[in-house]
PDB file of C-alpha atoms in Angstrom:
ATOM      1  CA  UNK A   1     -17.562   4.066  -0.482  1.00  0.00           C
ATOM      2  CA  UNK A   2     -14.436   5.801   1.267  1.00  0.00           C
ATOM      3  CA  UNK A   3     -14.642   8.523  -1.481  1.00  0.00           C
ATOM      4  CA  UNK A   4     -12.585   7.000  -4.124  1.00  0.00           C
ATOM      5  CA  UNK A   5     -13.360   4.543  -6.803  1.00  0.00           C
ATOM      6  CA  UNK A   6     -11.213   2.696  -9.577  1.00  0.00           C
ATOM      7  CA  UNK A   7     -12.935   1.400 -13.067  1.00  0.00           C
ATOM      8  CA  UNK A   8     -13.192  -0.956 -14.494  1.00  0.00           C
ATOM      9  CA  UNK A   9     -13.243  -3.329 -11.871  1.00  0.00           C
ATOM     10  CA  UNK A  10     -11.699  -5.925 -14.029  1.00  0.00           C
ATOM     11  CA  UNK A  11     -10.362  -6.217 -17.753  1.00  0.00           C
ATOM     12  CA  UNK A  12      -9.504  -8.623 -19.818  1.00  0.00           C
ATOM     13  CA  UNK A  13      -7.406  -6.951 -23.154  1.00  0.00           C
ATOM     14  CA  UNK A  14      -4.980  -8.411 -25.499  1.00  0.00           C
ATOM     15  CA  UNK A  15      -1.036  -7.537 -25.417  1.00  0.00           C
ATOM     16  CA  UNK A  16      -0.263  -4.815 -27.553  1.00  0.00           C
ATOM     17  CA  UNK A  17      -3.113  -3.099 -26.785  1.00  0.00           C
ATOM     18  CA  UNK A  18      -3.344  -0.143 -24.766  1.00  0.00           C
ATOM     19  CA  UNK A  19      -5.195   0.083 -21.711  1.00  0.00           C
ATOM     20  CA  UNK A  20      -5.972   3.097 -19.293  1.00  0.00           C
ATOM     21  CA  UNK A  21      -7.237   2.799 -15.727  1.00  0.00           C
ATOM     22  CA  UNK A  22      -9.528   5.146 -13.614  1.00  0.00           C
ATOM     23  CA  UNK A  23      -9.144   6.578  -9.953  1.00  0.00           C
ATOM     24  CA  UNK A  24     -12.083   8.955  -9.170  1.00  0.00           C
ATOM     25  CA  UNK A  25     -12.012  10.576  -5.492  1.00  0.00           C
ATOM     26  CA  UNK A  26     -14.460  12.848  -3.731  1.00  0.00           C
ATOM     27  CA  UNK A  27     -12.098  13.581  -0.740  1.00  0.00           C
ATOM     28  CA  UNK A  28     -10.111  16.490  -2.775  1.00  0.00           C
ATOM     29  CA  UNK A  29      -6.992  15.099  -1.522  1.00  0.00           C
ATOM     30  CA  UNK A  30      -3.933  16.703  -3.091  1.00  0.00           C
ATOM     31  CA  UNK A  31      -1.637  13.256  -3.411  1.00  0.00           C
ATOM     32  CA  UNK A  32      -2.968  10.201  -5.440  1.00  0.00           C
ATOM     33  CA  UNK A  33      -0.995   6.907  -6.445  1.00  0.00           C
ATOM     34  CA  UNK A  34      -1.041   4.030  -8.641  1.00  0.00           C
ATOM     35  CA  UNK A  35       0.629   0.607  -6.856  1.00  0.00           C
ATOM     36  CA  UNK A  36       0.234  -3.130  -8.546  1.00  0.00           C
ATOM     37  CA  UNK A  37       0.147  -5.939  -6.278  1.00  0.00           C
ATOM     38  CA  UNK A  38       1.606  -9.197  -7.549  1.00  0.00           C
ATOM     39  CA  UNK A  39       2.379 -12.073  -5.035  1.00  0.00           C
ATOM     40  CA  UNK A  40       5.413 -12.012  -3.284  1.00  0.00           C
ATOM     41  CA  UNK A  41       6.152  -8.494  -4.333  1.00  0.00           C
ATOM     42  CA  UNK A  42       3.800  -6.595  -2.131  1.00  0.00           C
ATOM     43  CA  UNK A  43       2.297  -3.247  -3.262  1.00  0.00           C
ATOM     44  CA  UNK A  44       4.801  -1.503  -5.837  1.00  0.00           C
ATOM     45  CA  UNK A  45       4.665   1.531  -6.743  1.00  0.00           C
ATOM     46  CA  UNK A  46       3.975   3.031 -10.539  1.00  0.00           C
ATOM     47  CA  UNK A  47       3.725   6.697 -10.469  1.00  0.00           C
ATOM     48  CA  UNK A  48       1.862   9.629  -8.598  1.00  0.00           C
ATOM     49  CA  UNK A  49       0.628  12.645  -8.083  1.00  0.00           C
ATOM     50  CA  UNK A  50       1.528  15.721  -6.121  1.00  0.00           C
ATOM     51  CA  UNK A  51      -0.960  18.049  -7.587  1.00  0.00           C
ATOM     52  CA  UNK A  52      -2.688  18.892 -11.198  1.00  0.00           C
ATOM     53  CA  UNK A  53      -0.601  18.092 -13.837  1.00  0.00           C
ATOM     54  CA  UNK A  54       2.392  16.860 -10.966  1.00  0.00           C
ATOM     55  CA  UNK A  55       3.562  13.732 -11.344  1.00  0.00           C
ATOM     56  CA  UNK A  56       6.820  11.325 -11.116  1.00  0.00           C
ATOM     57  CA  UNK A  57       7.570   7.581 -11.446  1.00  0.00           C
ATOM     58  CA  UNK A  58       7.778   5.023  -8.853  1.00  0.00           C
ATOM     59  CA  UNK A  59       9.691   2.172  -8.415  1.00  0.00           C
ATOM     60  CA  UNK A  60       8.095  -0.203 -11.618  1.00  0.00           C
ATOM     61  CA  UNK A  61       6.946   2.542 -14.164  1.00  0.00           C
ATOM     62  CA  UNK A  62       8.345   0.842 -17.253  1.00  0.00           C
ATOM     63  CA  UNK A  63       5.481   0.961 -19.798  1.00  0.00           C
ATOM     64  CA  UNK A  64       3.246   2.843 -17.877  1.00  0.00           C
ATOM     65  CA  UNK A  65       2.024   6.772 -18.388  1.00  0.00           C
ATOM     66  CA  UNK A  66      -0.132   8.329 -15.742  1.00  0.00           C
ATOM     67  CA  UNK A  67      -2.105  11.836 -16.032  1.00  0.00           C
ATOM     68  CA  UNK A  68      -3.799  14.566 -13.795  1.00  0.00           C
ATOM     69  CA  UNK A  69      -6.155  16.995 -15.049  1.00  0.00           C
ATOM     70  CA  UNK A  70      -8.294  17.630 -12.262  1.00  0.00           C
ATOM     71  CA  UNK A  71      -7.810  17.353  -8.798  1.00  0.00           C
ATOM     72  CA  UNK A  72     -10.264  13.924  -8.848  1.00  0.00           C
ATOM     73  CA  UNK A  73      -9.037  12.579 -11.460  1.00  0.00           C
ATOM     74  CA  UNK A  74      -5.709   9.962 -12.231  1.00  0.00           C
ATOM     75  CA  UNK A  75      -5.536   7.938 -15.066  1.00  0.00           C
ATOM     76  CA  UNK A  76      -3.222   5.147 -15.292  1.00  0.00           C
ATOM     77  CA  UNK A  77      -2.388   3.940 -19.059  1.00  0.00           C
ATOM     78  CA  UNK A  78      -0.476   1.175 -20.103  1.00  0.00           C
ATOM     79  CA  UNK A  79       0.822   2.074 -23.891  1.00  0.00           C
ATOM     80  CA  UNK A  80       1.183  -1.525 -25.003  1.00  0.00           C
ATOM     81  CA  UNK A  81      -0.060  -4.215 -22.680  1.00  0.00           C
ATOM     82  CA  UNK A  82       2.170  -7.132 -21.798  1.00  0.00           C
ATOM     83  CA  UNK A  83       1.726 -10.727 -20.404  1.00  0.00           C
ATOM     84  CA  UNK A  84       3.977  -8.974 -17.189  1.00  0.00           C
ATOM     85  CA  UNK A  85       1.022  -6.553 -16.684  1.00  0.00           C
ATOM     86  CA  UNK A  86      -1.509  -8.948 -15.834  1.00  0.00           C
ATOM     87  CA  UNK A  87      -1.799  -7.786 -11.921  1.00  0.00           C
ATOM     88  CA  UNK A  88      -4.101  -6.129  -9.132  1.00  0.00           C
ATOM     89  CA  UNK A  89      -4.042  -2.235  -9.478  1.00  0.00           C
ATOM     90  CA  UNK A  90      -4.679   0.218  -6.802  1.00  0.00           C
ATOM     91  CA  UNK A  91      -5.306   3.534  -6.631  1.00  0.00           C
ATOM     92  CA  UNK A  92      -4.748   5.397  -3.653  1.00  0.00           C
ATOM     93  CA  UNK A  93      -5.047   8.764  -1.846  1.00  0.00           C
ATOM     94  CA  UNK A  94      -4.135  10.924   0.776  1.00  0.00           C
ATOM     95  CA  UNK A  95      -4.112  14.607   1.874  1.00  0.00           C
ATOM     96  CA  UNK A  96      -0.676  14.378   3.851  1.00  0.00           C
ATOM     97  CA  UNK A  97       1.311  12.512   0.944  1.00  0.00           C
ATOM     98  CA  UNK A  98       2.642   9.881   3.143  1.00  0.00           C
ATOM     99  CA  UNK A  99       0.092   9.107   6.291  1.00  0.00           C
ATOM    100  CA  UNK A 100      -3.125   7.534   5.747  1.00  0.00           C
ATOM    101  CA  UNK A 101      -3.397   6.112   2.601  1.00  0.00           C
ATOM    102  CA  UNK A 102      -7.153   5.225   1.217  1.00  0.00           C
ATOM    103  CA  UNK A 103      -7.197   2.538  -1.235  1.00  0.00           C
ATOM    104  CA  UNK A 104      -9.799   1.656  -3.718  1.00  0.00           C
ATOM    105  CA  UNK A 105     -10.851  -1.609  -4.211  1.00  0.00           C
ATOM    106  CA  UNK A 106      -8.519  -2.250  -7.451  1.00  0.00           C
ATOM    107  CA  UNK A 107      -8.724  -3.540 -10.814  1.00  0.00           C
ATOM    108  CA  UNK A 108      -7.763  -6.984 -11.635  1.00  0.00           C
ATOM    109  CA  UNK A 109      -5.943  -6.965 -15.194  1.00  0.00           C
ATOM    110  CA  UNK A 110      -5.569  -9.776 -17.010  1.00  0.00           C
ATOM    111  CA  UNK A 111      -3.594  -9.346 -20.711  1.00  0.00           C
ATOM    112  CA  UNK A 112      -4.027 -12.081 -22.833  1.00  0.00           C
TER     113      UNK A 112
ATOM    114  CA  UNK B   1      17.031   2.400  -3.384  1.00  0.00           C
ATOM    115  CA  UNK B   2      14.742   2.328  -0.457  1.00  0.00           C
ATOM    116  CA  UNK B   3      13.886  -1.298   0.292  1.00  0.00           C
ATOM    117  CA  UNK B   4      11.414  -2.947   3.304  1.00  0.00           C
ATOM    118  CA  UNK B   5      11.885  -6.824   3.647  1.00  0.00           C
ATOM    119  CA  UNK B   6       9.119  -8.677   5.804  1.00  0.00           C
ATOM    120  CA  UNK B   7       9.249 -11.987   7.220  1.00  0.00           C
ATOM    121  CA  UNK B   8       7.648 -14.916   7.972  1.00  0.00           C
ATOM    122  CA  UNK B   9       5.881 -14.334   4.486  1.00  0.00           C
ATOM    123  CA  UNK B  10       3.108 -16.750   6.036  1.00  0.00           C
ATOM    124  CA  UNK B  11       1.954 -17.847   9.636  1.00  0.00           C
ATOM    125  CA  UNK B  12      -0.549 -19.582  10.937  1.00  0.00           C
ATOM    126  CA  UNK B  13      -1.456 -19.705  14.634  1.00  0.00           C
ATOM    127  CA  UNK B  14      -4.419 -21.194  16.525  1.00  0.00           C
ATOM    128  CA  UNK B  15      -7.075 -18.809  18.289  1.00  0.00           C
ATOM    129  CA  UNK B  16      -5.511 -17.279  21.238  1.00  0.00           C
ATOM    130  CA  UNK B  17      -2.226 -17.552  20.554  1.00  0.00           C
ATOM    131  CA  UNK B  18      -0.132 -14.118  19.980  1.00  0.00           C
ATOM    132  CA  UNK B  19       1.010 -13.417  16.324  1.00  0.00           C
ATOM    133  CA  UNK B  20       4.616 -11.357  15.383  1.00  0.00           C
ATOM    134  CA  UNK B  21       5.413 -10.283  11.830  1.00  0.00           C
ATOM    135  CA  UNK B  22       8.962  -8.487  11.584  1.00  0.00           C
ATOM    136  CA  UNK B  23      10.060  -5.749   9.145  1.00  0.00           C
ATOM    137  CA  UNK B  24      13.794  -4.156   8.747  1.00  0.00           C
ATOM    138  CA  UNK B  25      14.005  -1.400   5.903  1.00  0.00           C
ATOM    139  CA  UNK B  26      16.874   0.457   4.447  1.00  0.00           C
ATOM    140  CA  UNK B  27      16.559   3.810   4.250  1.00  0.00           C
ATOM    141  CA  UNK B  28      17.826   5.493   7.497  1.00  0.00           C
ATOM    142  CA  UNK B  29      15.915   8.286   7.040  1.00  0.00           C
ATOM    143  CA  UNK B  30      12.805   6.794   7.293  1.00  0.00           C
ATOM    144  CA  UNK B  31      10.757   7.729  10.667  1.00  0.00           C
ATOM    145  CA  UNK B  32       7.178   6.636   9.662  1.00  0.00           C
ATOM    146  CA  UNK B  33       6.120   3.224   9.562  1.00  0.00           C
ATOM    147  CA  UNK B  34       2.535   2.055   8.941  1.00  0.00           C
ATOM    148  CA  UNK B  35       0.891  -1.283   9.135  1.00  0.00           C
ATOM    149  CA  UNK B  36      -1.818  -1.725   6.653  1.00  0.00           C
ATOM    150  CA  UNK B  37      -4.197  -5.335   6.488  1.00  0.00           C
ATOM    151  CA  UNK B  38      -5.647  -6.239   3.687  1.00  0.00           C
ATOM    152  CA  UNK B  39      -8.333  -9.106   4.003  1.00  0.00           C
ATOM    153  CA  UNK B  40      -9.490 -11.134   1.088  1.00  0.00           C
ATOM    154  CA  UNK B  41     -10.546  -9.952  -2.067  1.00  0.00           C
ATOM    155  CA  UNK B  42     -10.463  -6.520  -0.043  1.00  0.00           C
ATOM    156  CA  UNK B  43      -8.311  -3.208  -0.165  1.00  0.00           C
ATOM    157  CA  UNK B  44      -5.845  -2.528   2.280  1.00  0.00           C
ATOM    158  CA  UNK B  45      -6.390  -0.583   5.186  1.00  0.00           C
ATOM    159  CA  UNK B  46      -4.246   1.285   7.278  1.00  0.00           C
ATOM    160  CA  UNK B  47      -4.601  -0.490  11.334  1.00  0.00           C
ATOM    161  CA  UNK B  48      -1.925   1.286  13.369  1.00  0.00           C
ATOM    162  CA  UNK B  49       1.608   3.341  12.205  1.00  0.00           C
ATOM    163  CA  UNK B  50       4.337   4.778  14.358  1.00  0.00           C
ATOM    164  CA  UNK B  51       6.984   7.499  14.167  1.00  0.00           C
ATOM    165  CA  UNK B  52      10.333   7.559  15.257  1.00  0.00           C
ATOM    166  CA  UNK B  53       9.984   9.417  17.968  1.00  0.00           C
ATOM    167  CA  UNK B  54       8.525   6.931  19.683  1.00  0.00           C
ATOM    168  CA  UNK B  55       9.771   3.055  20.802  1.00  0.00           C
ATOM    169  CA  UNK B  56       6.085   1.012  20.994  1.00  0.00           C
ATOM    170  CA  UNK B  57       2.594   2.214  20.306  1.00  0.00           C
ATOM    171  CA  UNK B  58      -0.561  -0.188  21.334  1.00  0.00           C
ATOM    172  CA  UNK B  59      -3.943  -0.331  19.900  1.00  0.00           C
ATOM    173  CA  UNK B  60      -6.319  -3.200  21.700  1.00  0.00           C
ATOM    174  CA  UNK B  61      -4.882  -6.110  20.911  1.00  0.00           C
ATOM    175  CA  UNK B  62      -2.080  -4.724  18.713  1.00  0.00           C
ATOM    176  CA  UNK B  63       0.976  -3.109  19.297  1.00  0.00           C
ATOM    177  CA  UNK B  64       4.270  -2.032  17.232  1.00  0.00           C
ATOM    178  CA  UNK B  65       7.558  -1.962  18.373  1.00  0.00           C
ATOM    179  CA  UNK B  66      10.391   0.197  16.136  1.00  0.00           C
ATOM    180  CA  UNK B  67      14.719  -0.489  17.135  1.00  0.00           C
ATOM    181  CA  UNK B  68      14.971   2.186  14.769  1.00  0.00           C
ATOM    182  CA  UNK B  69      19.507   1.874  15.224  1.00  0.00           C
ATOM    183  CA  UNK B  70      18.695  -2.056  14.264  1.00  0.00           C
ATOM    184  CA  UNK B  71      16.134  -0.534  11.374  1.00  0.00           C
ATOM    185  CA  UNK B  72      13.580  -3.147  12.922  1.00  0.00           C
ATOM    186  CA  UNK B  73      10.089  -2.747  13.709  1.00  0.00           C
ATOM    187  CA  UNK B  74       7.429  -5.248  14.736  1.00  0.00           C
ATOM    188  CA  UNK B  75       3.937  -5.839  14.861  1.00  0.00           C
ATOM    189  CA  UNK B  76       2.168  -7.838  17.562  1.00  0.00           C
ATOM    190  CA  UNK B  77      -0.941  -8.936  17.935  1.00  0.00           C
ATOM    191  CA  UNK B  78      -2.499 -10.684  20.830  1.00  0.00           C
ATOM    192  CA  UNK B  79      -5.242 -12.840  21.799  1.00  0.00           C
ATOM    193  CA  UNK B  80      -5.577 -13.968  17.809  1.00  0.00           C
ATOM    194  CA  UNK B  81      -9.492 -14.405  16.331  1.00  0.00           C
ATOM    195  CA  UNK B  82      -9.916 -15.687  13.165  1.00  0.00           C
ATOM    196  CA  UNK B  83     -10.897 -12.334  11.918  1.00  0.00           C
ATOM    197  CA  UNK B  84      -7.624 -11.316  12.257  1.00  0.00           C
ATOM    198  CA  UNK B  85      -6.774 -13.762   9.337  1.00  0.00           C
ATOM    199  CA  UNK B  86      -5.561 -11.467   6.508  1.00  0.00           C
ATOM    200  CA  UNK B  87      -2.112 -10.288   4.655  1.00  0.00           C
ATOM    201  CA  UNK B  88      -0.070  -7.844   6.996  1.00  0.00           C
ATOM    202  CA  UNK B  89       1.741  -5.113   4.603  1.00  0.00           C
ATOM    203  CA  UNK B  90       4.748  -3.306   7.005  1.00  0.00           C
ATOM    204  CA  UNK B  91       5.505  -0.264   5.062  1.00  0.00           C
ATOM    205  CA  UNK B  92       8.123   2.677   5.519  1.00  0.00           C
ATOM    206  CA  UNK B  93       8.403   6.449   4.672  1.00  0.00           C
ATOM    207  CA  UNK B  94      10.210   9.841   5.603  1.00  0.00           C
ATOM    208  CA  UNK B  95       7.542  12.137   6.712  1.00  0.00           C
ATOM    209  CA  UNK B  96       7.788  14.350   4.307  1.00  0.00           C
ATOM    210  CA  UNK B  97       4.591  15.202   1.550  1.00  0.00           C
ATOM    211  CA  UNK B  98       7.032  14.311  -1.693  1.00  0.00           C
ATOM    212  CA  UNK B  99       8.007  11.284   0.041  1.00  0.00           C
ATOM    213  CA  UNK B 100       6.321   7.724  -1.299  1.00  0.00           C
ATOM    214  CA  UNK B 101       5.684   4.694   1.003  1.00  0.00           C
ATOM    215  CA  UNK B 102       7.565   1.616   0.547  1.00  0.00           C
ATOM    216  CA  UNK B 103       5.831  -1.355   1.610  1.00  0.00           C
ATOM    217  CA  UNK B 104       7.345  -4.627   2.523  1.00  0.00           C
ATOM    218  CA  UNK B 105       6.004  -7.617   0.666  1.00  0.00           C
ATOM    219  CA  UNK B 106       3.203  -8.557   3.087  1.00  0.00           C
ATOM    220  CA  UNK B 107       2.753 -11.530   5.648  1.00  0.00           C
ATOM    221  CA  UNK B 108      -0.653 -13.965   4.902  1.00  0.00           C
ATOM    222  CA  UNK B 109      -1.657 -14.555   8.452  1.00  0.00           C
ATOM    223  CA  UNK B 110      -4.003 -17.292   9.330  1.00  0.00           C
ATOM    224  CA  UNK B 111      -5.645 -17.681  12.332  1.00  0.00           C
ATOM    225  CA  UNK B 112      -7.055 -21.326  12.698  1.00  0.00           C
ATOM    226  CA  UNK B 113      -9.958 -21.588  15.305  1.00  0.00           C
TER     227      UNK B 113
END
């Protein structure tokens, strides 16, 4: 389904905990991103990826690490989960790094 | 930092009736502006962008406008069906590979039949 998928779907975890988020894609598309979506904030960028191993933060990346170790591949780990996490996460991709994003279809977070 | 503000944040309109959501964004050095809807429970999805090199770009029944010396740019959509209900995201980026896209904070549109 439009060659990228995020997992889980949805978690439940306790704060303190730590948490890490997959974003699979089949498209070998060189850029991939992590955004949360909260209402009345939009999509905000967390970090992403220009390449294996290339990464920098976005606009919110307070207690979050990402990594890249194959092209498919971006994991999105929150060290210690927070109340403040509890959001919609989406990965997306895109071969151009700014045109034509392809979202997946998120992961709903919920830290208790 | 860059920053895209969107208003109204929601609008309803009856079937038939044309719908406008308006975005202004900070960054002059932005000259790539996509539109991306994002129905229920769904992901987004991009539905029609435009570059600064251009004033208006149509689609069917949609169309965006860009005043980029106001930093403005528009969508319209026409002739409104209630599958157009959804939350607009206006969203702005240099058009460069390193650069990220901003997005504004999204417009819930509903389209009452």
């Amino acid at each position: 389904d439009a060659g990228i998928t995020q997992s889980p779907r949805h978690k439940v975890t306790e704060t303190g905990t730590p948490v890490t988020l997959r974003c699979h894609q089949t498209e070998n598309h060189r850029y991939m991103y992590w955004y949360r979506q909260d209402p009345g904030h939009g999509l905000r960028l967390i970090h992403y990826s220009y390449g294996v191993k290339d990464t920098d933060k976005g606009e919110v990346s307070d207690g979050y690490s990402v990594s890249r170790s194959k092209t498919e591949d971006f994991l999105l780990t929150l060290e210690s989960a927070t109340s403040s996490q509890t959001s919609v996460y989406f990965c997306a991709i895109s071969d151009r790094g700014y045109y034509g994003y392809t979202f997946g279809s998120g992961t709903r977070l919920t830290v208790v | 930092g860059e920053n895209v503000e969107q208003h109204p944040s929601t609008l309803s309109v009856q079937e038939g009736d044309s719908a406008v959501i308006k975005c202004t964004y900070s960054d002059s050095a932005s000259n790539y502006f996509p539109w991306y809807k994002q129905e229920l429970g769904k992901r987004p999805q991009l539905i029609i962008d435009i570059r600064s090199n251009v004033g208006e770009k149509k689609d069917q029944r949609i169309a965006v406008t860009l005043n980029k010396t106001a930093k403005h740019f528009s969508l319209h959509i026409t002739e409104t069906q209630p599958e157009d209900s959804a939350v607009y995201f206006c969203a702005a980026s240099r058009e460069t590979s390193y650069d990220k896209v901003i997005f504004g904070p999204g417009t819930s549109l509903s389209v009452i039949p």
